GROMACS .gro file of C-alpha atoms in nm:
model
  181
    1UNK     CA    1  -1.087   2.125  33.391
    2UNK     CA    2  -0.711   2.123  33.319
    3UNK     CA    3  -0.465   2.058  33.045
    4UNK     CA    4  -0.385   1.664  33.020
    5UNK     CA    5  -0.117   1.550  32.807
    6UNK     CA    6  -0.197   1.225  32.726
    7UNK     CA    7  -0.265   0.869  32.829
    8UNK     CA    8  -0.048   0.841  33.190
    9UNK     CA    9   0.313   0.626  33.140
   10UNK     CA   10   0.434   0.742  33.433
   11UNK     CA   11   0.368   0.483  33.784
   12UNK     CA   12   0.573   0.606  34.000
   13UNK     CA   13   0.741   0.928  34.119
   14UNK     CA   14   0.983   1.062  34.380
   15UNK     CA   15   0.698   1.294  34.603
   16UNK     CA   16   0.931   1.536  34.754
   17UNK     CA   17   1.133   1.585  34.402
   18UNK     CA   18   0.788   1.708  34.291
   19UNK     CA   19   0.754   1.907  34.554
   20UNK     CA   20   1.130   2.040  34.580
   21UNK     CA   21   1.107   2.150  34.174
   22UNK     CA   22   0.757   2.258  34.174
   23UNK     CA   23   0.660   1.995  33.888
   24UNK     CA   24   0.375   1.930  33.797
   25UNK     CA   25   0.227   1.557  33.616
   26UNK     CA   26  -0.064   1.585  33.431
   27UNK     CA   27  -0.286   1.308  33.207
   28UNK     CA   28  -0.566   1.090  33.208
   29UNK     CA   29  -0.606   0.705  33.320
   30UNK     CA   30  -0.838   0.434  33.205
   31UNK     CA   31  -1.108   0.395  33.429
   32UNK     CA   32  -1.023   0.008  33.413
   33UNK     CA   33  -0.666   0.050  33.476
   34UNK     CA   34  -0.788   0.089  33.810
   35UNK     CA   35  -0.887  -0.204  33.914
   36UNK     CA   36  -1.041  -0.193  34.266
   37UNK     CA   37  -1.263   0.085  34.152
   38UNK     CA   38  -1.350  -0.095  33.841
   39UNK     CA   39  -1.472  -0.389  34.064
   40UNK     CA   40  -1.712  -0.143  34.217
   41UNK     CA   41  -1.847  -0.002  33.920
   42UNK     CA   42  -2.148  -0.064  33.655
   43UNK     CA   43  -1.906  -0.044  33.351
   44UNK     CA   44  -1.541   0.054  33.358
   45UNK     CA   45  -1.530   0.219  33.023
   46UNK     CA   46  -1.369   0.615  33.037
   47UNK     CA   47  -1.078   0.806  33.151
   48UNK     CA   48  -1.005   1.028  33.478
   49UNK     CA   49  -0.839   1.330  33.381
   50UNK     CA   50  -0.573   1.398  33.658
   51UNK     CA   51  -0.323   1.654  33.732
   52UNK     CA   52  -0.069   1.616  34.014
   53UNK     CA   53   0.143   1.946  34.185
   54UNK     CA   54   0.402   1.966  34.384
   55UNK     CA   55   0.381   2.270  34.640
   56UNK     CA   56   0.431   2.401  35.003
   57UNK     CA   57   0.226   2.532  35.267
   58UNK     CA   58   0.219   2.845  35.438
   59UNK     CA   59   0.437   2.686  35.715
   60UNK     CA   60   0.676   2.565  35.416
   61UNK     CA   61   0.574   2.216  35.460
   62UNK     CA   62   0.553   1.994  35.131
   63UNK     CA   63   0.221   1.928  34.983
   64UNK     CA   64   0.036   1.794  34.689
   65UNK     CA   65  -0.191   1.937  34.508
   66UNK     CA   66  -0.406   1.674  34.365
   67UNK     CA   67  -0.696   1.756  34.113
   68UNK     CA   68  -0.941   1.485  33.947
   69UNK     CA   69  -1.190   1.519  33.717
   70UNK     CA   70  -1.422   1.256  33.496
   71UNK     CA   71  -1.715   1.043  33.561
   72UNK     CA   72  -1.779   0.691  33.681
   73UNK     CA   73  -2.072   0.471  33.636
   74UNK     CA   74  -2.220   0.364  33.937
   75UNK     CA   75  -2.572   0.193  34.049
   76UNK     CA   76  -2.874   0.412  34.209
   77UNK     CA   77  -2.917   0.192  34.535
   78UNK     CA   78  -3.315   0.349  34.461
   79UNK     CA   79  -3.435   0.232  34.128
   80UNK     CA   80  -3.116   0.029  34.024
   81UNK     CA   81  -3.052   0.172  33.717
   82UNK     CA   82  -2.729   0.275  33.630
   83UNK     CA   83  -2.609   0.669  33.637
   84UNK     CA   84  -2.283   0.835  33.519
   85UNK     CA   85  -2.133   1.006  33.919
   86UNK     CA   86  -1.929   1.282  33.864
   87UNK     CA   87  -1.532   1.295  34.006
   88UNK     CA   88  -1.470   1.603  34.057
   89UNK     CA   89  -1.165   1.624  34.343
   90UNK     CA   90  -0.902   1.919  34.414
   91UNK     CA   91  -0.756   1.871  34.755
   92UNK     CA   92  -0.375   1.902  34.925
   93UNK     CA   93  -0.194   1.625  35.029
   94UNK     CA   94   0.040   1.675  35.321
   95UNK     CA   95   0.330   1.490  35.309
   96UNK     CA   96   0.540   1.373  35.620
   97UNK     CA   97   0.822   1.104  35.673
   98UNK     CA   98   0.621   0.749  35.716
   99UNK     CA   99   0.785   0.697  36.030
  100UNK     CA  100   0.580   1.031  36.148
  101UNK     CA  101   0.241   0.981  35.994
  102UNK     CA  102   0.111   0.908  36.368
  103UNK     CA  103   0.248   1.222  36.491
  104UNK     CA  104   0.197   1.451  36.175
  105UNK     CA  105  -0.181   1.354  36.150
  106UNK     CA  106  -0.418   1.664  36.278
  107UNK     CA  107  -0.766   1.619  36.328
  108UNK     CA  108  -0.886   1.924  36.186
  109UNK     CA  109  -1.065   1.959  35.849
  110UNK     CA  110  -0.916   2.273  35.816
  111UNK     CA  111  -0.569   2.093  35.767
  112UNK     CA  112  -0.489   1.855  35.462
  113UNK     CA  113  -0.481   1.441  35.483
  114UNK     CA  114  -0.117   1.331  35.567
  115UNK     CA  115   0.016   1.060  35.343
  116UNK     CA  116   0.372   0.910  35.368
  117UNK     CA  117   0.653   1.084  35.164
  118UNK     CA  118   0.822   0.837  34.925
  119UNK     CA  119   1.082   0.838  34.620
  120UNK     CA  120   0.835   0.587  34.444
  121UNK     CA  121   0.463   0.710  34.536
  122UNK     CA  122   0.234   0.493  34.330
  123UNK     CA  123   0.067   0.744  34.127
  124UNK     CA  124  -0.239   0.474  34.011
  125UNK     CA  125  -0.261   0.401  34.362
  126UNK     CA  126  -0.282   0.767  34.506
  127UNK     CA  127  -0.571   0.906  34.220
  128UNK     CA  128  -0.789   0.545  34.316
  129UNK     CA  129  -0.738   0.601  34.679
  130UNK     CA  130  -0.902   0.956  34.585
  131UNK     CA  131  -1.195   0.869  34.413
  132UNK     CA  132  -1.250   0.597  34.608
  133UNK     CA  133  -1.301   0.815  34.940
  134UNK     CA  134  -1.472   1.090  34.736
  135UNK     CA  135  -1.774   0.842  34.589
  136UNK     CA  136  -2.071   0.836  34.775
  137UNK     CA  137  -2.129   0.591  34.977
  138UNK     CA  138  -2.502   0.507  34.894
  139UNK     CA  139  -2.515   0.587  34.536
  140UNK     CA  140  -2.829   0.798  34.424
  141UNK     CA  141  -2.946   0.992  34.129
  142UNK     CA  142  -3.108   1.312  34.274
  143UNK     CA  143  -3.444   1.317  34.378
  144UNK     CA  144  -3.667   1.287  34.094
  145UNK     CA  145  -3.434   1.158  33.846
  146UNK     CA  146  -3.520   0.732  33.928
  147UNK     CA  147  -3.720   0.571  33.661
  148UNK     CA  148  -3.953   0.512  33.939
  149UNK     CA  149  -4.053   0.163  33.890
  150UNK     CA  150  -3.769  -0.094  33.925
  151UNK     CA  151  -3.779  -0.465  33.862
  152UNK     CA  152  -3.733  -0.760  34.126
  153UNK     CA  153  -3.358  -0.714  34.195
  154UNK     CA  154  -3.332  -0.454  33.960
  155UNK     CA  155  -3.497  -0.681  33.649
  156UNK     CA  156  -3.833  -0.810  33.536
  157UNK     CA  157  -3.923  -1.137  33.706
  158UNK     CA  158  -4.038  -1.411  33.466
  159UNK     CA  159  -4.392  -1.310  33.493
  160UNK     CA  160  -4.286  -0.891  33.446
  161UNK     CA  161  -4.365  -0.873  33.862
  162UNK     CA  162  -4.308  -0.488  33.953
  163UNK     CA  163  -4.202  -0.358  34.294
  164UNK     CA  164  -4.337   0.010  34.361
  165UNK     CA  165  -4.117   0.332  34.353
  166UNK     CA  166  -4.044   0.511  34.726
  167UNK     CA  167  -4.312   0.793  34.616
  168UNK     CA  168  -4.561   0.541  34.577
  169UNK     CA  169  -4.523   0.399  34.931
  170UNK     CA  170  -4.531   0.747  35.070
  171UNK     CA  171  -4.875   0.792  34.874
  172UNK     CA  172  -4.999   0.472  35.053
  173UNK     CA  173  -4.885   0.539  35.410
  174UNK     CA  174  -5.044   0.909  35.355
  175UNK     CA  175  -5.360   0.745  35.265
  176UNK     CA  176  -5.384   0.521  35.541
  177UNK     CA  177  -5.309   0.819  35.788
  178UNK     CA  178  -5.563   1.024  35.672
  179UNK     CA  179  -5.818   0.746  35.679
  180UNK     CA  180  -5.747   0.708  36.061
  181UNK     CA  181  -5.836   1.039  36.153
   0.00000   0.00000   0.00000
């Protein structure tokens, strides 16, 4: 975790200023102040601590250095319950001229993203872009941790109809393979 000044007043800020002085921005965001996350989420309640530095590469090419820490609340896609996911990003951010994103960008996963220098970056818009591509895309608690039963789409039917966990249906198809020997 990192030091975070407070809540974030800052939306914009001049990338390769950052990057030239070495500054650093630092702070947390509502959850629901970003709002196509929120849309995606159980419950938008809770902060991201975030904490933004300007730096260079070994090549002496601008970078950010982009950390991001909190939780979200997100769905299991097994058992439909809700679970808090943790965000827990710290990556570098290669920055190029927009004209030369094409050009700049390197296939490796060695290398950092690319993303377009800019004397305005949209620092709500940079941290959701982050934790957007960092969240799983088929949301899960681990293995073991479901409730195991689940109701029809994800609540009790009028007459309290149950649907039966994944370890269940594993138990049955073992069953009926051993009775075929």
């Amino acid at each position: 975790m990192f030091a975070v000044s407070s809540q974030v007043k800052i939306t914009t800020f001049d990338s390769l200023k950052l990057v030239h002085d070495r500054q650093c921005i630092a702070g947390s965001v509502p959850v629901a102040g970003l709002l196509r996350l929120a849309e995606g989420l159980q419950s938008s309640t809770g902060n991201l601590d975030f904490q933004i530095q300007g730096d260079v590469d070994g090549g002496n090419r601008p970078l950010l250095r982009l950390r991001v820490s909190g939780a979200v609340q997100l769905q299991c896609q097994r058992c439909l319950d809700d679970f808090d996911c943790a965000v827990d990003i710290d990556m570098a951010l290669r920055l190029v001229a927009a004209d030369a994103l094409d050009t700049e960008y390197d296939d490796n996963p060695e290398e950092p993203d690319c993303i377009a220098a800019s004397t305005a970056l949209d620092l709500m818009a940079l941290i959701e872009d982050e934790v957007l591509l960092a969240l799983p895309a088929y949301p899960r608690h681990e293995t073991g941790r479901c409730k195991g039963q689940m109701g029809v789409a994800g609540n009790a039917d009028a007459a309290g109809a149950k649907i039966m966990g994944l370890s269940a249906l594993q138990g049955l198809r073992q069953k009926m393979n051993s009775s075929k020997e």
